[in-house]
Coordinates of C-alpha atoms and ligand atoms in Angstrom, one line a residue:
X1 CA 12.2 -11.4 4.7
X2 CA 9.4 -13.2 3.2
X3 CA 6.3 -11.8 1.4
X4 CA 3.6 -10.4 3.7
X5 CA 1.2 -10.1 0.8
X6 CA 1.9 -13.6 -0.4
X7 CA 1.7 -12.3 -4.0
X8 CA 5.4 -12.0 -4.9
X9 CA 8.4 -14.3 -4.8
X10 CA 10.9 -11.5 -4.4
X11 CA 13.5 -11.9 -1.7
X12 CA 12.4 -8.7 0.2
X13 CA 15.3 -8.8 2.6
X14 CA 17.8 -8.7 -0.3
X15 CA 15.7 -6.1 -2.0
X16 CA 15.5 -3.9 1.1
X17 CA 19.4 -4.0 1.3
X18 CA 19.6 -2.9 -2.1
X19 CA 17.5 0.2 -1.5
X20 CA 20.0 1.6 1.2
X21 CA 20.2 4.4 2.3
X22 CA 16.6 5.1 1.6
X23 CA 14.4 4.8 4.9
X24 CA 12.3 1.6 5.0
X25 CA 9.5 0.1 7.0
X26 CA 9.4 -3.6 7.1
X27 CA 7.6 -4.4 10.3
X28 CA 4.5 -6.2 9.1
X29 CA 1.9 -4.4 11.3
X30 CA 3.3 -1.1 10.0
X31 CA 3.4 -2.2 6.4
X32 CA -0.2 -3.4 6.6
X33 CA -1.3 -0.1 8.0
X34 CA 0.2 1.7 5.2
X35 CA -1.7 -0.6 2.8
X36 CA -5.0 0.9 3.7
X37 CA -6.9 4.1 2.9
X38 CA -10.4 5.2 3.5
X39 CA -11.9 2.4 1.4
X40 CA -13.8 1.1 4.5
X41 CA -16.5 3.8 3.7
X42 CA -17.8 1.2 1.3
X43 CA -18.8 -2.1 2.6
X44 CA -18.4 -3.5 -0.8
X45 CA -14.7 -2.2 -1.2
X46 CA -14.0 -3.2 2.4
X47 CA -14.9 -6.9 1.6
X48 CA -12.6 -6.7 -1.5
X49 CA -9.7 -4.7 -0.4
X50 CA -9.2 -5.3 3.4
X51 CA -6.7 -8.3 2.9
X52 CA -4.6 -6.5 0.1
X53 CA -1.3 -5.8 1.7
X54 CA 2.2 -4.6 0.4
X55 CA 5.6 -6.2 1.3
X56 CA 7.8 -3.2 2.2
X57 CA 7.5 0.6 2.6
X58 CA 10.1 2.9 1.1
X59 CA 10.2 6.6 2.3
X60 CA 12.5 8.6 0.0
X61 CA 13.4 12.0 1.0
X62 CA 14.7 13.5 -2.2
X63 CA 14.0 13.0 -5.9
X64 CA 17.5 11.2 -6.2
X65 CA 16.4 8.7 -3.5
X66 CA 13.2 8.2 -5.4
X67 CA 15.1 7.5 -8.6
X68 CA 17.2 4.9 -7.0
X69 CA 13.9 3.2 -5.5
X70 CA 12.4 3.2 -8.9
X71 CA 15.4 1.9 -10.8
X72 CA 15.8 -0.9 -8.3
X73 CA 12.2 -1.8 -8.5
X74 CA 12.4 -1.9 -12.3
X75 CA 15.5 -4.2 -12.2
X76 CA 13.5 -6.7 -9.9
X77 CA 10.1 -6.2 -11.4
X78 CA 8.7 -5.2 -8.1
X79 CA 5.1 -4.0 -8.1
X80 CA 4.9 -0.4 -6.8
X81 CA 2.1 1.4 -5.1
X82 CA 2.3 5.2 -4.5
X83 CA 1.0 6.6 -1.3
X84 CA 0.8 10.2 0.0
X85 CA -1.4 10.6 3.1
X86 CA -3.5 7.6 2.3
X87 CA -6.8 9.6 2.5
X88 CA -8.2 8.3 -0.8
X89 CA -11.9 6.7 -0.6
X90 CA -11.6 3.9 -3.2
X91 CA -8.6 1.9 -2.2
X92 CA -6.5 4.1 -4.6
X93 CA -3.4 3.5 -2.8
X94 CA -4.0 -0.1 -1.8
X95 CA -1.4 -2.5 -3.3
X96 CA -3.4 -4.9 -5.4
X97 CA -0.2 -7.1 -6.3
X98 CA 1.6 -6.7 -3.0
X99 CA 5.1 -5.3 -3.4
X100 CA 6.7 -2.0 -2.5
X101 CA 4.8 1.0 -1.2
X102 CA 6.3 4.3 -1.8
X103 CA 5.4 6.9 0.8
X104 CA 6.1 10.3 -0.5
X105 CA 5.6 12.4 2.7
X106 CA 9.4 12.8 3.1
X107 CA 9.6 14.7 -0.1
X108 CA 7.8 17.7 1.3
X109 CA 9.6 20.8 0.5
X110 CA 7.8 24.0 -0.7
X111 CA 10.0 25.0 -3.4
X112 CA 8.6 28.5 -4.7
X113 CA 5.8 30.8 -3.8
X114 CA 5.0 33.4 -6.4
X115 CA 2.1 35.7 -7.3
X116 CA -0.8 33.3 -8.1
X117 CA 1.1 30.0 -7.8
X118 CA 3.0 27.7 -5.4
X119 CA 5.3 24.9 -6.4
X120 CA 5.8 22.1 -3.9
X121 CA 7.2 18.6 -3.8
X122 CA 4.5 15.9 -4.1
X123 CA 4.6 14.9 -0.4
X124 CA 4.0 18.3 0.9
X125 CA 0.8 18.4 3.2
X126 CA -1.8 20.7 1.8
X127 CA -2.3 22.3 5.2
X128 CA 1.4 23.2 5.4
X129 CA 1.2 24.8 2.0
X130 CA -1.7 26.8 3.0
X131 CA 0.1 27.9 6.2
X132 CA 3.1 29.1 4.2
X133 CA 0.9 30.7 1.7
X134 CA -0.9 32.6 4.5
X135 CA 2.3 34.5 5.1
X136 CA 2.2 35.9 1.6
X137 CA -1.5 36.8 1.8
X138 CA -2.5 33.8 -0.5
X139 CA -4.2 30.4 -0.2
X140 CA -4.7 27.4 -2.4
X141 CA -7.5 27.9 -4.9
X142 CA -9.0 24.7 -3.6
X143 CA -8.0 22.1 -1.1
X144 CA -9.8 18.8 0.1
X145 CA -11.3 18.8 3.6
X146 CA -8.5 16.2 4.6
X147 CA -5.8 18.9 4.1
X148 CA -4.2 18.1 7.4
X149 CA -2.9 14.6 6.3
X150 CA -3.4 14.8 2.4
X151 CA -0.4 15.5 0.2
X152 CA -0.4 17.8 -2.9
X153 CA 0.6 14.8 -5.0
X154 CA -2.1 12.6 -3.7
X155 CA -4.7 15.4 -4.4
X156 CA -3.5 15.8 -7.9
X157 CA -3.3 12.1 -8.5
X158 CA -6.4 11.1 -6.7
X159 CA -8.6 14.1 -5.9
X160 CA -10.8 16.3 -8.0
X161 CA -12.1 19.3 -6.2
X162 CA -12.6 20.6 -2.7
X163 CA -13.1 23.9 -0.6
X164 CA -12.6 26.6 -2.9
X165 CA -14.2 24.9 -5.9
X166 CA -17.4 26.7 -5.9
X167 CA -15.4 30.0 -6.6
X168 CA -12.4 28.5 -8.5
X169 CA -13.5 25.4 -10.2
X170 CA -12.3 21.9 -10.3
X171 CA -8.7 20.9 -10.3
X172 CA -9.1 20.0 -14.0
X173 CA -10.5 23.5 -15.1
X174 CA -7.9 25.5 -17.0
X175 CA -5.3 27.5 -14.9
X176 CA -5.8 25.5 -11.7
X177 CA -3.1 22.7 -12.3
X178 CA -0.3 24.9 -13.7
X179 CA 2.3 22.2 -14.2
X180 CA 3.7 19.0 -12.8
X181 CA 6.8 16.8 -12.9
X182 CA 6.6 13.1 -12.9
X183 CA 9.3 10.5 -12.8
X184 CA 9.3 7.2 -15.0
X185 CA 9.8 3.6 -13.9
X186 CA 12.6 2.6 -16.1
X187 CA 16.2 1.2 -15.7
X188 CA 17.3 5.0 -15.6
X189 CA 14.2 6.8 -14.5
X190 CA 13.6 10.3 -16.1
X191 CA 11.7 13.2 -15.0
X192 CA 9.2 14.8 -17.4
X193 CA 7.5 18.1 -17.0
X194 CA 3.8 18.4 -18.0
X195 CA 2.5 22.0 -18.4
X196 CA -0.9 23.4 -18.6
X197 CA -3.4 21.1 -20.2
X198 CA -0.8 18.5 -20.5
X199 CA -0.6 18.0 -16.7
X200 CA -4.2 16.5 -17.3
X201 CA -2.2 13.4 -18.7
X202 CA -1.3 12.6 -15.1
X203 CA -4.2 14.2 -13.1
X204 CA -6.5 11.7 -11.5
X205 CA -4.7 8.7 -13.0
X206 CA -4.4 7.2 -9.5
X207 CA -0.6 6.9 -9.6
X208 CA -0.7 4.4 -12.4
X209 CA 1.2 6.5 -15.1
X210 CA 4.2 8.1 -13.4
X211 CA 5.4 9.2 -10.1
X212 CA 4.6 13.0 -9.5
X213 CA 7.7 14.6 -7.8
X214 CA 6.5 18.3 -7.8
X215 CA 3.3 20.3 -8.6
X216 CA 2.7 23.9 -9.4
X217 CA -0.7 24.9 -8.5
X218 CA -2.9 28.0 -8.6
X219 CA -3.2 30.3 -5.4
X220 CA -5.6 33.1 -4.8
X221 CA -5.6 36.0 -2.4
X222 CA -6.6 34.8 1.2
X223 CA -9.6 36.6 2.9
X224 CA -10.7 36.9 6.5
X225 CA -13.2 33.9 6.2
X226 CA -16.2 33.5 8.4
X227 CA -17.5 30.0 8.9
X228 CA -21.3 30.3 8.5
X229 CA -24.1 27.9 9.3
X230 CA -27.7 28.5 8.6
X231 CA -30.7 26.3 9.0
X232 CA -34.0 25.9 7.0
X233 CA -37.4 24.2 7.6
X234 CA -37.1 22.2 4.3
X235 CA -34.2 20.7 2.4
X236 CA -35.6 22.4 -0.6
X237 CA -35.3 25.7 1.1
X238 CA -31.7 25.0 2.0
X239 CA -30.7 23.8 -1.5
X240 CA -32.4 26.7 -3.1
X241 CA -30.5 29.2 -0.7
X242 CA -27.3 27.2 -1.8
X243 CA -28.1 27.8 -5.4
X244 CA -28.6 31.6 -4.8
X245 CA -25.4 31.8 -2.7
X246 CA -23.3 30.1 -5.3
X247 CA -24.2 32.8 -7.9
X248 CA -24.6 35.8 -5.5
X249 CA -22.4 38.6 -7.0
X250 CA -22.1 40.3 -3.5
X251 CA -21.0 37.2 -1.6
X252 CA -17.6 35.6 -2.7
X253 CA -18.0 32.4 -0.7
X254 CA -15.5 29.4 -1.1
X255 CA -17.8 26.7 0.3
X256 CA -21.4 25.9 -0.2
X257 CA -22.8 22.7 1.2
X258 CA -26.3 21.6 2.1
X259 CA -27.0 18.7 4.6
X260 CA -30.3 16.8 5.4
X261 CA -31.6 17.4 9.0
X262 CA -31.3 13.6 9.8
X263 CA -27.6 13.7 9.1
X264 CA -27.1 16.9 11.5
X265 CA -28.2 14.7 14.2
X266 CA -24.9 13.0 13.9
X267 CA -22.9 16.3 14.6
X268 CA -22.6 16.4 18.4
X269 CA -20.0 19.2 18.1
X270 CA -22.7 21.5 16.8
X271 CA -25.3 20.7 19.4
X272 CA -26.5 24.0 20.9
X273 CA -25.0 25.9 18.1
X274 CA -27.4 25.1 15.2
X275 CA -31.2 24.5 15.4
X276 CA -31.9 20.9 15.8
X277 CA -34.1 19.0 13.2
X278 CA -33.4 21.7 10.6
X279 CA -31.8 21.4 7.1
X280 CA -28.3 22.8 7.2
X281 CA -26.5 25.2 4.9
X282 CA -22.7 25.4 5.5
X283 CA -20.5 28.2 3.9
X284 CA -17.3 30.1 4.2
X285 CA -17.9 33.8 3.5
X286 CA -15.4 36.8 3.5
X287 CA -15.8 39.1 6.6
X288 CA -17.2 41.9 4.5
X289 CA -19.9 39.9 2.8
X290 CA -21.4 38.5 6.0
X291 CA -24.1 41.0 6.2
X292 CA -25.2 40.1 2.5
X293 CA -25.2 36.4 3.7
X294 CA -27.6 37.4 6.5
X295 CA -29.8 39.2 4.0
X296 CA -29.8 36.2 1.5
X297 CA -30.5 33.5 4.1
X298 CA -33.2 35.5 5.9
X299 CA -34.8 36.6 2.6
X300 CA -35.2 32.8 1.7
X301 CA -36.8 31.9 4.9
X302 CA -33.8 30.6 6.8
X303 CA -31.9 31.4 10.1
X304 CA -28.3 32.2 10.4
X305 CA -27.1 30.2 13.4
X306 CA -23.4 30.8 13.2
X307 CA -21.2 33.4 11.5
X308 CA -17.7 33.2 13.1
X309 CA -14.2 34.2 12.3
X310 CA -11.4 31.9 13.2
X311 CA -10.8 33.3 16.7
X312 CA -14.5 33.0 17.6
X313 CA -14.5 29.4 16.2
X314 CA -11.6 28.5 18.6
X315 CA -13.3 30.4 21.5
X316 CA -16.4 28.1 20.9
X317 CA -14.2 25.2 20.6
X318 CA -15.6 24.2 17.2
X319 CA -14.1 22.5 14.3
X320 CA -13.6 24.2 10.9
X321 CA -17.0 24.3 9.1
X322 CA -15.5 22.3 6.2
X323 CA -15.3 19.3 8.7
X324 CA -19.1 19.1 7.9
X325 CA -18.7 19.2 4.2
X326 CA -17.3 16.9 1.4
X327 CA -16.5 13.5 2.6
X328 CA -16.2 14.8 6.2
X329 CA -20.0 14.8 6.4
X330 CA -19.9 11.0 5.8
X331 CA -17.2 10.7 8.2
X332 CA -19.1 12.3 11.1
X333 CA -21.9 9.8 10.6
X334 CA -19.4 6.8 10.3
X335 CA -17.9 7.8 13.6
X336 CA -21.2 6.8 15.2
X337 CA -22.4 4.0 13.0
X338 CA -20.3 2.0 10.7
X339 CA -23.4 0.6 8.9
X340 CA -23.7 4.1 6.9
X341 CA -22.0 4.4 3.4
X342 CA -22.4 7.0 0.7
X343 CA -22.5 7.5 -3.0
X344 CA -21.3 10.1 -5.5
X345 CA -24.1 11.5 -7.7
X346 CA -24.3 14.2 -10.3
X347 CA -27.3 16.5 -10.6
X348 CA -29.1 18.2 -13.5
X349 CA -27.4 21.4 -14.7
X350 CA -28.4 24.1 -13.9
X351 CA -29.1 23.0 -10.3
X352 CA -32.9 22.9 -9.8
X353 CA -34.4 22.8 -6.3
X354 CA -37.6 21.4 -7.8
X355 CA -35.9 18.5 -9.3
X356 CA -34.1 17.5 -6.1
X357 CA -37.2 17.9 -4.1
X358 CA -39.2 15.6 -6.5
X359 CA -36.5 12.9 -6.1
X360 CA -36.4 12.8 -2.3
X361 CA -39.5 10.7 -1.7
X362 CA -38.6 8.4 -4.5
X363 CA -35.2 7.4 -2.8
X364 CA -36.7 6.1 0.5
X365 CA -35.6 6.6 4.1
X366 CA -32.4 4.9 3.8
X367 CA -31.1 7.8 1.7
X368 CA -30.2 11.1 3.2
X369 CA -29.1 13.8 0.8
X370 CA -26.0 16.1 1.2
X371 CA -25.0 18.5 -1.8
X372 CA -21.9 20.2 -2.5
X373 CA -21.8 23.1 -4.9
X374 CA -19.0 23.7 -7.2
X375 CA -18.1 25.4 -10.5
X376 CA -17.1 23.3 -13.6
X377 CA -16.1 25.1 -16.6
X378 CA -17.3 28.2 -15.2
X379 CA -20.7 26.8 -14.6
X380 CA -22.4 26.1 -11.1
X381 CA -23.0 22.4 -10.5
X382 CA -24.0 20.3 -7.5
X383 CA -23.3 16.8 -6.6
X384 CA -25.0 14.7 -4.0
X385 CA -22.8 12.8 -1.5
X386 CA -25.8 11.1 0.3
X387 CA -25.6 9.0 3.5
X388 CA -26.9 5.6 2.5
X389 CA -27.9 3.1 5.2
X390 CA -26.5 0.0 3.6
X391 CA -28.5 -3.2 3.6
X392 CA -27.5 -5.2 0.6
X393 CA -25.6 -4.7 -2.7
X394 CA -28.9 -5.2 -4.5
X395 CA -30.5 -2.3 -2.6
X396 CA -27.5 -0.1 -3.3
X397 CA -27.9 -1.0 -6.9
X398 CA -31.6 -0.1 -6.8
X399 CA -30.8 3.3 -5.2
X400 CA -28.3 4.0 -8.0
X401 CA -31.0 3.1 -10.6
X402 CA -33.5 5.5 -9.2
X403 CA -30.8 8.3 -9.2
X404 CA -30.0 7.5 -12.8
X405 CA -33.2 7.1 -14.2
X406 CA -34.3 10.4 -12.8
X407 CA -31.5 12.2 -14.5
X408 CA -28.9 12.1 -11.7
X409 CA -25.8 10.2 -13.0
X410 CA -24.0 8.0 -10.4
X411 CA -20.1 8.1 -10.3
X412 CA -19.9 4.9 -8.2
X413 CA -17.8 5.2 -5.1
X414 CA -17.8 1.4 -4.6
X415 CA -15.5 0.5 -7.3
X416 CA -11.8 -0.1 -6.9
X417 CA -11.1 0.4 -10.6
X418 CA -10.0 3.8 -12.0
X419 CA -12.5 3.3 -14.9
X420 CA -15.5 2.7 -12.6
X421 CA -16.0 5.9 -10.7
X422 CA -15.6 9.4 -11.9
X423 CA -14.0 8.5 -15.2
X424 CA -16.7 5.9 -16.3
X425 CA -14.7 4.9 -19.3
X426 CA -11.1 3.9 -19.9
X427 CA -8.7 7.0 -20.5
X428 CA -6.5 6.0 -23.2
X429 CA -4.3 9.2 -23.0
X430 CA -3.6 8.2 -19.4
X431 CA -2.9 4.6 -20.5
X432 CA -0.6 5.8 -23.4
X433 CA 1.3 7.8 -20.7
X434 CA 1.4 4.7 -18.6
X435 CA 3.1 2.9 -21.5
X436 CA 5.6 5.7 -21.8
X437 CA 6.3 6.1 -18.2
X438 CA 5.8 2.8 -16.8
X439 CA 6.6 0.3 -19.7
X440 CA 6.7 -2.9 -17.5
X441 CA 3.3 -1.9 -15.9
X442 CA 4.8 -2.0 -12.3
X443 CA 2.6 0.8 -10.9
X444 CA -0.3 -0.8 -9.4
X445 CA -1.7 -2.0 -12.8
X446 CA -4.7 -4.1 -11.7
X447 CA -6.4 -0.7 -10.7
X448 CA -7.0 -0.2 -14.4
X449 CA -9.4 -2.7 -16.1
X450 CA -8.3 -1.5 -19.5
X451 CA -4.6 -1.9 -19.0
X452 CA -4.3 -5.6 -19.9
X453 CA -6.1 -4.9 -23.2
X454 CA -3.6 -2.3 -24.4
X455 CA -0.3 -3.0 -22.7
X456 CA 1.2 -4.7 -25.6
X457 CA 0.5 -1.8 -28.0
X458 CA 2.7 1.3 -28.6
X459 CA 1.7 4.6 -26.8
X460 CA 0.7 6.1 -30.1
X461 CA -1.6 3.1 -30.8
X462 CA -2.9 3.3 -27.3
X463 CA -3.7 7.0 -27.8
X464 CA -5.3 6.4 -31.0
X465 CA -8.0 4.6 -29.3
X466 CA -8.9 7.9 -27.5
X467 CA -10.1 9.1 -30.9
X468 CA -12.5 6.2 -31.7
Ligands
FAD1 C1 -13.1 12.6 5.0 C2 -12.5 12.6 3.6 C3 -12.8 13.8 2.9 C4 -12.3 14.0 1.6 N1 -12.6 15.3 1.0 C5 -12.2 15.4 -0.4 C6 -12.4 16.5 -1.1 O1 -12.9 17.6 -0.4 N2 -11.9 16.7 -2.3 C7 -11.3 15.7 -2.9 O2 -10.9 15.7 -4.2 N3 -11.1 14.4 -2.3 C8 -11.5 14.4 -1.0 N4 -11.2 13.2 -0.3 C9 -10.4 12.2 -1.0 C10 -8.8 12.4 -0.6 O3 -8.8 12.9 0.7 C11 -8.2 13.5 -1.5 O4 -8.2 13.2 -2.7 C12 -6.6 13.7 -1.0 O5 -6.2 14.8 -1.7 C13 -5.7 12.5 -1.3 O6 -4.4 13.0 -0.9 P1 -3.5 11.9 -0.3 O7 -2.2 12.3 -0.1 O8 -4.2 11.4 1.1 O9 -3.4 10.7 -1.4 P2 -3.5 9.2 -1.4 O10 -4.7 8.6 -0.7 O11 -2.1 8.7 -0.6 O12 -3.2 8.8 -2.8 C14 -4.4 9.1 -3.7 C15 -4.0 8.5 -5.1 O13 -2.8 9.3 -5.6 C16 -1.7 8.3 -5.8 N5 -0.6 9.1 -5.5 C17 -0.2 9.6 -4.3 N6 1.0 10.2 -4.4 C18 1.3 10.2 -5.6 C19 2.5 10.7 -6.4 N7 3.4 11.4 -5.8 N8 2.6 10.5 -7.8 C20 1.5 9.8 -8.3 N9 0.5 9.3 -7.7 C21 0.4 9.5 -6.4 C22 -1.9 7.2 -4.9 O14 -1.3 5.9 -5.5 C23 -3.4 7.0 -5.0 O15 -4.0 6.4 -6.1 C24 -11.7 13.0 0.9 C25 -11.5 11.7 1.7 C26 -11.8 11.8 3.0 C27 -11.6 10.4 3.7

């Protein structure tokens, strides 16, 4: 078997034989499919990554099989890319050097459910975990809107926040990510446990510094959630209601999103259910707090269009309300028109409807706002995931500059390097752990711009750079 990627000289047929009895995929079409994620949201990333492919896919079902795969890869210097559900947005699970893709979805056991926590293997789907938790009266403290295909390992390695974050904070907030275990890529791979704050050494490192085998994560009591949608005459009105909702003491919501009226025109499933040409507020509210939700929305000049429990939602044949939040909002538009893209933008803290309103005319008609509300370190924050009608890279840079000069930091969604987006700078703690857990740098190293500058150093010397 020759190299599909054209980037390695390994004899992939012989390598595959050595991996037995681990399940493998070598059919080029299927390997290419598993070399992609949702990077096509970005025309810039699409250009850069669409021709990056792996050579072979391994699907270990147990930590022992994973250990065998990693030891074999180490022996042959095979580049490795880790993949859960492949729902990342920046080509996080795209093999930059070709090589082996390890798909974790076979390692999917839920290992333990206790009061306030669940421990699951890295490949467990988040929706399956939530379903198991529901039996115990609990749910994940937060989950991404991709929960049906996203894995818990992929969320911890590549995600940051989600539905639940407006109540419970981001993944990195203390108490949310309780513990994780990761395996090294060495001659004899070892498993290390990272507890409490130490779990951040591996969190959001994009699978570059160890292979997560299991995760222990916070759970909260589940509620009878009502999917609520309200409409407003102005975007400022919807955003102001979102701000009030996020801090309302009598409404324990787990989702608050606001969406520009022009974007809602791309939500055909909601046609006839929400007022057209109005700005939208999306929320998940416990049944007992729904009357207070009505009072808040109406008191702020809005109109509640939908407030439905799950049975009613199914009766109406509507998707979950979170299908109109986070990056699903973007997806709804992309389903109709692939010339749309998006950006990730922070907002002044505390959230200020006046500042958001003042920014809108500066951005132009090719930028349509959509905000998510979350808690970060206990404080309510918002971030904008606008729809941008892409024309040229120069115009995108201009839009970024308008945001930044007005005090809205851009966390670029159009970069394929780990340092380019949310992190902004090199994370030398992550890189020190990469040196410990992946001394040969086999785990998709090109994803880190800084790795080449530190790979010759000891873990301690790399870590020292974090202090300078
Ligand atoms: C429509 C849409 C909506 C989204 N909404 C959200 C959201 O609400 N919140 C959010 O945070 N993100 C969101 N995302 C991004 C993404 O869906 C989530 O981060 C998701 O949890 C990733 O899980 P996954 O299993 O698909 O990971 P993958 O995409 O397969 O992998 C993500 C990263 O983790 C690494 N990785 C995977 N498994 C392991 C492992 N076992 N050990 C170490 N590294 C590993 C991969 O190499 C890759 O770098 C969204 C994306 C889309 C397309």
